[in-house]
Amino acid sequence: VDPDVLAKLRAIVGERHVLVDPDLTAGYSVDWTGRFRGSASAVVRPASTAEVAAIVRICAAGRSPLVVQGGNTGLVGGSVPMAGEIVVHLGRLDHLEPVDTVAAQVTVGAGVRLALLHEHARLAGLAFGVDLGARDSCTIGGMIATNAGGINVVRHGMMRQQVMGIEAVLGDGSVVSHLSGLPKDNTGYDLAGLLTGSEGTLGVITRARLRLVPRYDERVTAVLGFADVKAAVGASGHLRRRLADLDALELMLAPGIALVLGTDYASAPDALRAPAVLLVEVAAHLDPTDAFASVVERLDLAAVPLVAIGSEQRARLWAIREGHTEAIGRLGPPIKLDVSVPIAEIARFVAALPAVVPDGAGLVVFGHLGDGNLHVNVTGVLRSVANEGGGPPPVLPPDATVESIEHDVLTLVVAHGGSISAEHGIGIAKVRHLTMCRSAEEIAAFRAIKRALDPHLILNPSVLVAGT
Amino acid sequence: VDPDVLAKLRAIVGERHVLVDPDLTAGYSVDWTGRFRGSASAVVRPASTAEVAAIVRICAAGRSPLVVQGGNTGLVGGSVPMAGEIVVHLGRLDHLEPVDTVAAQVTVGAGVRLALLHEHARLAGLAFGVDLGARDSCTIGGMIATNAGGINVVRHGMMRQQVMGIEAVLGDGSVVSHLSGLPKDNTGYDLAGLLTGSEGTLGVITRARLRLVPRYDERVTAVLGFADVKAAVGASGHLRRRLADLDALELMLAPGIALVLGTDYASAPDALRAPAVLLVEVAAHLDPTDAFASVVERLDLAAVPLVAIGSEQRARLWAIREGHTEAIGRLGPPIKLDVSVPIAEIARFVAALPAVVPDGAGLVVFGHLGDGNLHVNVTGVLRSVANEGGGPPPVLPPDATVESIEHDVLTLVVAHGGSISAEHGIGIAKVRHLTMCRSAEEIAAFRAIKRALDPHLILNPSVLVAGT
């Protein structure tokens, strides 16, 4: 980086919040999976929106590209400085304002971690509508920038549906701030919605006004077993329509469950050993057990439903679902593809998948059936690389096979009317695949918007609309 | 209009779908209230997205501004050709595809009328989440363009929350189409959300993929009376938090109810004669009466709740709420302002309103309390102008008093942290007020986006970001 730029950045945030020593910047230069490793020319840690704005103005004037980083828990490389960019790390923007219980909203800094927001809302008698596995690390700013999803989308929607207002610094350093959080406010274009999911390419989100949802204390968690994916999908439509209080609707298949349970699989209850399994959660103010039972008795199940009794059993059922990632990881690094498929096509898509996976590779599919979101994991293809010395994990080996498998799976997704990215975004990982599901006209519109809000093309330049 | 442009338009849509005779274009040149009256240089009625694209390309090449028109039921002049624009009327884009019951979605043309969509969804066992008084006339395209609201926002959100995908023609004539309706689809900027609420200034919406919601057949409709607005607002927070099935939460005040009921007011049930009245509706699959009763018994009411028994009583209660507009109209043309106020500020705002209204004027406030959306009506200020001959109503007299009252009320709204437009939009009516609640930086961002998607500035040029 230009020493003059560095000096200016130090003047803004203070000496100790500009890191240039490679030992210090290394941790900001790689994603947690180790797949994306770059090299930050500097890491800047602002503590306020005004500081972020000053940083962006310096970068804009110097045409110095920057990458915005929150919890760095993404899976597509969207917060990694692959081309030596300056990393603007927002962890210090961690102010959590008091909950506005009348509006059921809260204003938070971009650097607030999800688990803290959950706790904050809970103490006020409310809840936050998005939850996901990385809750202890991921930040609200990053979740907005990537329009994060997770396990409760079927009820509350993705991050975009939670964002009532945003404060952000655009690519020219101007600050747009609209945090009144009014549910109805038709006074111009929806900048908040546009910035949500823009993966740091249009503006640096510094604060947000979020809606909160009721805290439901009565829950039913159950496992339903079906003869095949088609039967599970059919039941999911019925459950979504008849259960207004449906909180989660997760699909697991026998290979994944067997992998998670290991030797315990043979003795597991019948519902868990069905070919296709739904993990269903209903949450309400009043005990939803009867409503749930009356809906379930009309389903064509392959086994007696397994209903959790008490929070411990509930946690055990969820552990099977959340244990998939770790169990898959034990087979060596997988090829992970996060995709959407229209619900009506899911059974056909899952049936067609094995044909596009190489002989000898493993295939584990699971996901958020309520949203048509599948996580496709191809195992046994990548070499397992030991993580030596406890440092950041190494880069996975480049492998033409990986590219071709990714391409074949995504081609199948698109052939079934699906999307190549459901909740993880495009990042760096899928830039080359974007044309598979977006037309030249749409990409031209994206680029026009990019140039409108980031005229010097300094924000996350390798991401999403790279090459603008 | 340039005869060459006209000839090209005729070649696209056919002779009989290009209107230039002033007798024929007159009906497209005024809004239904008569407040906004312009003069269309031509009216073009395309029947397909391809025809719309061809029209926009002709207009772009000729730098001929156009105004998009659907049901023309707006209240802010957003679909009126005030400067002799070409009107592109989308009434022929009225194709209603079969309901996808698995995804609970439907794809519809921009010209489909809301009431038809409601019926279409109902026959498939589902419902559409937005409803409003103009349901027989307003079109889905116009509702998306204005991000329409209405009476069920408290449960289902505004139009933006229903739009799962959009097909539109941008200002350069390019077509963007993304109608797969996948609930999770993080593959680029949210064009659908950006076009929603853009009031025809960024693109011409031709088709949309809409989410449908469950059809709830069990309802409780009740009137709750409170000692004052503050008590009603406090109760509304409690109702929103405890009733997951809350469908509507409407505020009425004694002056409005007295106006609607006339001589029947004195004999009305106590709940209806309280100073502040909530009309509450709960809808569910299973009878919500008990859940409703258990929540209501904890409220501090001024009178015994009035619960509708049967659909006829329900309709009578709703007729009081929906009769406000007509009853106000009987006093002569009102000054109508659609505003949002943070729920915590509503009581103070309503208390402060009389001071900014001239002596002798009447004041009727009602609205969607669940969303903080108030309709402020100032009566007895404008001259009543008879509507002669049954034609379109005449333009209201220009009146400096109107401007100053509008300005004073909106200033009060902003002072309470509110928005100058809740659900009606900016249109032409509030362009001059936009700076009251949007910063120079925000408006600059709006204009940059406008130029990005409508480079020749031909789409609804007098609306929203006029003067770009």
XYZ file of C-alpha atoms in Angstrom, chain B:
468
model
C -45.651 12.904 -30.554
C -43.364 12.522 -33.530
C -45.463 10.828 -36.285
C -42.558 8.524 -36.941
C -42.638 7.319 -33.325
C -46.408 6.829 -33.582
C -46.028 4.781 -36.744
C -43.489 2.561 -35.038
C -45.721 2.117 -31.988
C -48.612 1.134 -34.249
C -46.397 -1.393 -35.970
C -45.681 -2.974 -32.579
C -49.124 -3.194 -30.981
C -51.465 -2.682 -33.907
C -53.460 0.341 -34.980
C -56.288 -0.034 -32.486
C -54.007 -0.172 -29.449
C -52.435 3.232 -30.042
C -54.853 5.961 -28.992
C -54.256 9.596 -29.888
C -57.768 11.031 -30.105
C -58.094 13.341 -27.059
C -61.569 11.938 -26.392
C -60.007 8.515 -26.016
C -56.841 9.528 -24.165
C -58.645 11.808 -21.702
C -59.544 8.959 -19.371
C -55.876 7.992 -19.123
C -54.778 11.549 -18.391
C -56.304 12.168 -15.000
C -56.250 10.315 -11.708
C -59.466 9.123 -10.126
C -59.543 11.871 -7.503
C -59.214 14.518 -10.184
C -56.333 16.131 -8.390
C -53.809 15.333 -11.111
C -54.774 16.070 -14.685
C -52.363 15.959 -17.584
C -52.598 15.116 -21.242
C -51.285 11.952 -22.824
C -49.735 12.505 -26.221
C -50.653 8.900 -26.955
C -51.828 5.805 -25.122
C -50.200 2.506 -26.097
C -51.607 -0.822 -24.969
C -49.108 -3.651 -25.381
C -50.099 -7.283 -24.931
C -46.733 -8.856 -24.109
C -43.365 -8.208 -22.518
C -41.801 -8.232 -25.976
C -44.174 -5.482 -27.082
C -43.364 -3.436 -23.980
C -39.652 -3.844 -24.691
C -40.112 -2.729 -28.280
C -42.100 0.313 -27.115
C -39.454 1.298 -24.577
C -36.710 0.958 -27.188
C -38.637 3.247 -29.535
C -39.169 5.767 -26.741
C -35.535 5.557 -25.667
C -34.302 6.097 -29.210
C -36.658 9.039 -29.645
C -36.071 10.361 -26.114
C -39.861 10.283 -25.709
C -40.806 10.135 -22.037
C -43.456 7.639 -21.002
C -45.690 7.041 -18.022
C -46.682 3.518 -17.004
C -50.293 2.981 -16.040
C -52.113 0.077 -14.438
C -55.398 0.500 -12.589
C -54.658 4.218 -12.122
C -55.921 4.064 -8.535
C -52.905 5.801 -6.978
C -53.287 8.875 -4.792
C -50.065 10.742 -5.578
C -50.291 11.241 -9.334
C -47.649 8.650 -10.173
C -49.418 7.309 -13.253
C -50.647 10.548 -14.785
C -48.982 12.058 -17.910
C -48.494 15.536 -16.451
C -46.066 16.656 -19.169
C -47.682 15.093 -22.235
C -45.890 11.785 -21.919
C -46.884 8.651 -23.802
C -48.979 6.448 -21.533
C -48.052 2.763 -21.638
C -51.151 1.048 -20.301
C -50.588 -2.519 -19.110
C -54.194 -3.691 -18.814
C -53.737 -6.299 -21.542
C -50.950 -8.069 -19.640
C -53.639 -9.867 -17.703
C -52.526 -13.481 -17.882
C -52.967 -15.455 -14.689
C -50.941 -18.665 -14.640
C -52.124 -21.714 -12.694
C -51.301 -21.643 -8.988
C -48.222 -23.673 -8.055
C -49.622 -25.220 -4.891
C -46.376 -26.983 -3.989
C -44.385 -23.746 -3.899
C -47.466 -21.731 -2.860
C -46.721 -19.223 -5.608
C -48.250 -17.901 -8.787
C -46.967 -16.000 -11.812
C -49.198 -13.200 -13.052
C -49.154 -10.446 -15.642
C -48.815 -6.844 -14.499
C -52.342 -6.039 -15.632
C -54.102 -8.618 -13.459
C -56.546 -6.997 -11.065
C -56.137 -7.684 -7.361
C -59.646 -9.074 -6.829
C -59.069 -11.639 -9.582
C -55.818 -12.749 -7.984
C -57.592 -13.143 -4.645
C -60.231 -15.348 -6.247
C -57.625 -17.335 -8.184
C -55.623 -18.051 -5.013
C -58.746 -18.867 -3.021
C -59.841 -21.502 -5.511
C -56.458 -23.177 -5.086
C -56.902 -23.282 -1.299
C -54.498 -20.405 -0.706
C -54.649 -16.632 -0.335
C -52.745 -13.550 -1.446
C -51.278 -11.575 1.445
C -52.111 -8.010 0.401
C -55.587 -6.559 0.360
C -56.844 -3.005 -0.021
C -59.966 -1.050 -0.820
C -59.209 -0.567 -4.542
C -59.090 -4.340 -5.039
C -61.511 -4.337 -7.989
C -59.522 -1.814 -9.997
C -55.895 -1.841 -8.954
C -53.455 -4.065 -10.829
C -50.611 -6.196 -9.579
C -48.054 -4.278 -11.652
C -49.122 -0.980 -10.126
C -49.205 -2.493 -6.654
C -45.634 -3.710 -7.084
C -44.468 -0.428 -8.593
C -45.855 1.424 -5.575
C -45.108 -1.248 -2.951
C -48.749 -1.202 -1.912
C -49.769 -1.898 1.663
C -53.320 -2.153 2.966
C -54.995 -3.927 5.806
C -52.943 -7.123 6.257
C -49.428 -5.696 6.359
C -49.219 -6.439 10.068
C -49.275 -10.122 9.167
C -47.904 -10.551 5.660
C -45.922 -7.387 4.923
C -46.271 -5.063 1.967
C -46.053 -5.992 -1.719
C -42.255 -6.228 -1.598
C -42.599 -9.173 0.780
C -44.885 -10.968 -1.684
C -42.711 -10.501 -4.779
C -40.575 -13.590 -5.361
C -39.470 -12.595 -8.827
C -40.031 -10.023 -11.493
C -39.931 -9.547 -15.233
C -39.393 -5.976 -16.306
C -38.234 -3.802 -19.142
C -35.496 -1.390 -18.094
C -35.063 2.112 -19.472
C -32.838 0.976 -22.341
C -35.415 -1.581 -23.473
C -33.553 -4.581 -22.087
C -35.670 -7.278 -20.464
C -34.714 -8.700 -17.085
C -36.665 -11.764 -16.085
C -36.190 -13.878 -12.998
C -39.409 -15.692 -12.209
C -38.235 -18.969 -10.712
C -39.525 -17.786 -7.327
C -36.924 -19.614 -5.290
C -37.213 -18.515 -1.658
C -33.435 -18.642 -1.350
C -31.519 -17.284 -4.298
C -28.395 -15.285 -3.558
C -27.157 -14.741 -7.094
C -26.784 -11.021 -7.471
C -28.504 -7.812 -6.531
C -32.170 -7.832 -5.577
C -33.604 -6.296 -8.732
C -37.115 -7.410 -7.802
C -36.959 -5.587 -4.480
C -35.406 -2.520 -6.098
C -38.096 -2.283 -8.774
C -40.781 -2.755 -6.137
C -41.677 0.715 -4.910
C -39.708 2.448 -7.668
C -42.936 3.968 -9.002
C -42.241 3.195 -12.636
C -39.011 5.182 -12.717
C -36.541 2.301 -13.145
C -38.373 -0.217 -15.279
C -41.743 -1.309 -16.575
C -42.844 -4.341 -14.593
C -44.555 -6.795 -16.948
C -44.873 -10.006 -14.908
C -44.276 -11.152 -11.372
C -43.928 -14.320 -9.368
C -45.856 -13.865 -6.129
C -45.877 -15.824 -2.948
C -49.231 -16.982 -1.660
C -50.131 -17.461 1.974
C -52.302 -20.016 3.715
C -56.024 -19.471 3.485
C -57.316 -19.202 7.028
C -60.984 -19.957 7.346
C -61.472 -19.343 11.079
C -61.683 -15.696 12.109
C -62.298 -13.503 15.095
C -63.175 -9.881 14.373
C -63.620 -7.526 17.300
C -63.807 -3.892 18.291
C -61.903 -2.846 21.399
C -62.508 0.534 23.001
C -59.811 2.488 24.885
C -59.754 5.623 27.006
C -57.212 7.295 24.723
C -54.775 6.723 21.864
C -51.975 5.948 24.283
C -53.921 3.060 25.793
C -54.793 1.739 22.335
C -51.155 1.893 21.237
C -50.047 0.077 24.382
C -52.604 -2.639 23.751
C -51.510 -2.940 20.120
C -47.998 -3.942 21.167
C -49.423 -6.593 23.436
C -51.734 -7.919 20.701
C -48.923 -8.040 18.144
C -46.658 -9.903 20.493
C -49.148 -12.441 21.807
C -51.267 -13.163 18.744
C -49.222 -14.863 16.046
C -52.386 -15.049 13.942
C -53.135 -11.312 14.009
C -54.396 -10.339 10.557
C -55.365 -6.709 11.003
C -55.036 -4.023 13.674
C -56.800 -0.843 12.663
C -57.163 2.404 14.621
C -60.241 4.592 14.518
C -60.979 7.662 16.654
C -64.273 9.009 17.923
C -64.609 11.881 15.399
C -64.226 9.486 12.452
C -66.591 6.877 13.853
C -69.167 9.544 14.661
C -68.911 10.823 11.096
C -69.418 7.346 9.652
C -72.266 6.328 11.955
C -74.066 9.671 11.932
C -77.279 9.541 13.926
C -76.591 5.870 14.818
C -73.557 6.881 16.852
C -75.465 7.628 20.053
C -76.949 4.122 20.179
C -73.774 2.273 19.158
C -72.202 -0.233 21.584
C -69.877 1.282 24.180
C -66.764 -0.199 22.547
C -67.462 1.824 19.382
C -68.034 5.036 21.332
C -64.721 4.960 23.191
C -62.265 7.795 22.412
C -59.860 5.370 20.674
C -61.022 2.179 18.995
C -59.133 -0.788 17.616
C -60.610 -3.054 14.974
C -58.801 -6.354 15.406
C -58.957 -9.448 13.224
C -57.351 -12.788 13.976
C -57.384 -15.569 11.362
C -56.217 -19.155 11.745
C -56.821 -22.745 10.693
C -58.281 -23.590 14.089
C -60.796 -21.328 15.804
C -58.718 -18.550 17.457
C -61.502 -17.421 19.794
C -59.956 -18.809 22.969
C -56.467 -17.516 22.197
C -57.952 -14.108 21.415
C -60.029 -14.044 24.593
C -57.077 -14.957 26.792
C -55.024 -12.093 25.369
C -57.826 -9.530 25.446
C -58.734 -10.198 29.059
C -55.350 -8.774 30.050
C -55.925 -5.433 28.279
C -57.069 -2.236 29.970
C -60.260 -1.635 28.028
C -62.700 1.253 28.351
C -65.680 -0.945 27.461
C -66.801 -4.516 26.951
C -65.229 -5.860 23.715
C -67.564 -6.106 20.752
C -66.922 -9.440 19.026
C -68.578 -10.053 15.663
C -70.799 -13.101 15.518
C -70.981 -14.350 11.965
C -69.839 -12.896 8.677
C -72.573 -10.280 8.514
C -71.568 -8.642 11.802
C -67.945 -8.889 10.722
C -68.772 -7.054 7.497
C -70.604 -4.355 9.470
C -67.564 -3.704 11.657
C -65.295 -3.518 8.609
C -67.784 -1.203 6.888
C -67.237 1.316 9.674
C -63.493 1.274 9.056
C -63.773 1.301 5.272
C -66.576 3.872 5.371
C -64.219 6.557 6.687
C -63.057 7.674 3.234
C -66.572 8.125 1.913
C -67.852 9.821 5.075
C -64.953 12.255 4.993
C -65.631 12.902 1.315
C -69.150 14.024 2.138
C -67.620 17.057 3.897
C -66.000 18.139 0.633
C -62.557 17.279 -0.753
C -60.162 16.622 2.123
C -56.443 17.155 2.320
C -55.312 13.512 2.643
C -51.874 12.680 3.960
C -50.675 9.106 4.245
C -47.881 8.990 6.820
C -45.934 6.651 9.067
C -45.108 7.418 12.672
C -43.096 5.185 15.017
C -45.629 3.347 17.136
C -44.097 4.729 20.329
C -44.746 8.279 19.044
C -48.276 7.849 17.747
C -50.084 9.104 20.839
C -47.934 12.256 21.052
C -48.248 12.832 17.302
C -52.040 12.580 17.317
C -52.204 14.899 20.322
C -50.053 17.484 18.545
C -51.956 17.426 15.249
C -54.794 19.856 16.061
C -52.297 22.646 16.684
C -51.044 22.539 13.072
C -54.515 22.507 11.525
C -56.227 25.882 10.909
C -59.088 26.960 13.144
C -62.376 25.831 11.736
C -60.931 22.891 9.819
C -61.928 19.340 10.687
C -59.461 16.586 11.462
C -60.106 12.871 10.995
C -57.312 10.413 11.707
C -57.458 6.660 11.217
C -55.195 4.007 9.875
C -53.253 0.806 10.147
C -52.012 1.002 13.734
C -50.216 -2.329 13.475
C -47.803 -0.713 11.020
C -47.732 2.824 12.442
C -49.533 4.018 9.327
C -51.972 6.903 9.785
C -54.219 8.577 7.259
C -54.555 12.214 8.267
C -57.551 13.964 6.746
C -58.036 17.700 7.051
C -61.551 18.695 6.076
C -63.356 21.955 5.430
C -60.364 23.674 3.846
C -60.740 22.941 0.162
C -63.706 24.252 -1.739
C -66.105 21.562 -2.710
C -66.218 21.419 -6.515
C -69.193 19.764 -8.104
C -68.445 17.008 -10.558
C -70.365 18.151 -13.593
C -71.496 15.958 -16.424
C -70.304 12.664 -15.017
C -66.849 12.993 -16.610
C -63.619 12.756 -14.704
C -63.755 14.959 -11.608
C -62.202 18.421 -11.968
C -58.820 19.457 -10.696
C -58.950 20.771 -7.152
C -58.217 24.498 -6.931
C -54.590 25.400 -6.331
C -54.452 26.826 -2.877
C -51.554 28.141 -0.899
C -53.375 27.032 2.234
C -53.220 23.419 1.096
C -49.482 23.622 0.601
C -48.906 25.133 3.994
C -51.144 22.635 5.794
C -49.427 19.738 4.012
C -46.079 21.177 4.935
C -47.032 21.690 8.576
C -48.471 18.199 9.013
C -45.495 16.540 7.325
C -43.096 18.635 9.397
C -44.821 17.304 12.499
C -44.522 13.756 11.133
C -40.797 14.160 10.587
C -40.346 15.759 14.007
C -41.788 12.565 15.479
C -39.407 10.362 13.502
C -41.989 9.406 10.913
C -42.143 9.102 7.152
C -43.948 11.466 4.783
C -45.243 8.518 2.782
C -46.260 5.191 4.253
C -47.994 3.271 1.495
C -49.005 5.721 -1.231
C -45.538 6.661 -2.459
C -44.029 9.985 -3.518
C -45.477 10.240 -7.017
C -45.800 13.806 -8.178
C -47.591 14.946 -5.045
C -44.682 14.701 -2.616
C -41.623 15.237 -4.809
C -41.088 18.634 -3.248
C -41.303 17.126 0.241
C -38.787 14.306 -0.327
C -35.905 16.215 1.242
C -37.846 16.373 4.502
C -37.032 12.733 5.226
C -34.242 11.777 2.834
C -30.735 13.222 2.989
C -28.862 14.720 0.063
C -26.655 11.606 0.076
C -29.647 9.282 -0.182
C -31.228 11.294 -2.987
C -27.888 11.327 -4.805
C -27.815 7.531 -4.514
C -31.392 7.318 -5.833
C -30.417 9.464 -8.803
C -27.338 7.384 -9.523
C -29.509 4.240 -9.551
C -32.069 5.997 -11.763
C -29.384 6.899 -14.291
C -27.991 3.363 -14.150
C -31.251 1.641 -15.090
C -32.904 4.414 -17.120
C -29.974 6.114 -18.827
C -32.158 8.300 -21.070
C -34.443 9.308 -18.178
C -37.594 8.443 -20.104
C -39.477 6.426 -17.449
C -42.019 8.389 -15.374
C -39.781 11.460 -15.444
C -41.974 13.665 -13.225
C -42.125 11.116 -10.422
C -40.105 10.395 -7.275
C -36.627 11.530 -8.361
C -37.913 14.157 -10.787
C -35.264 16.619 -11.874
C -32.543 13.983 -12.002
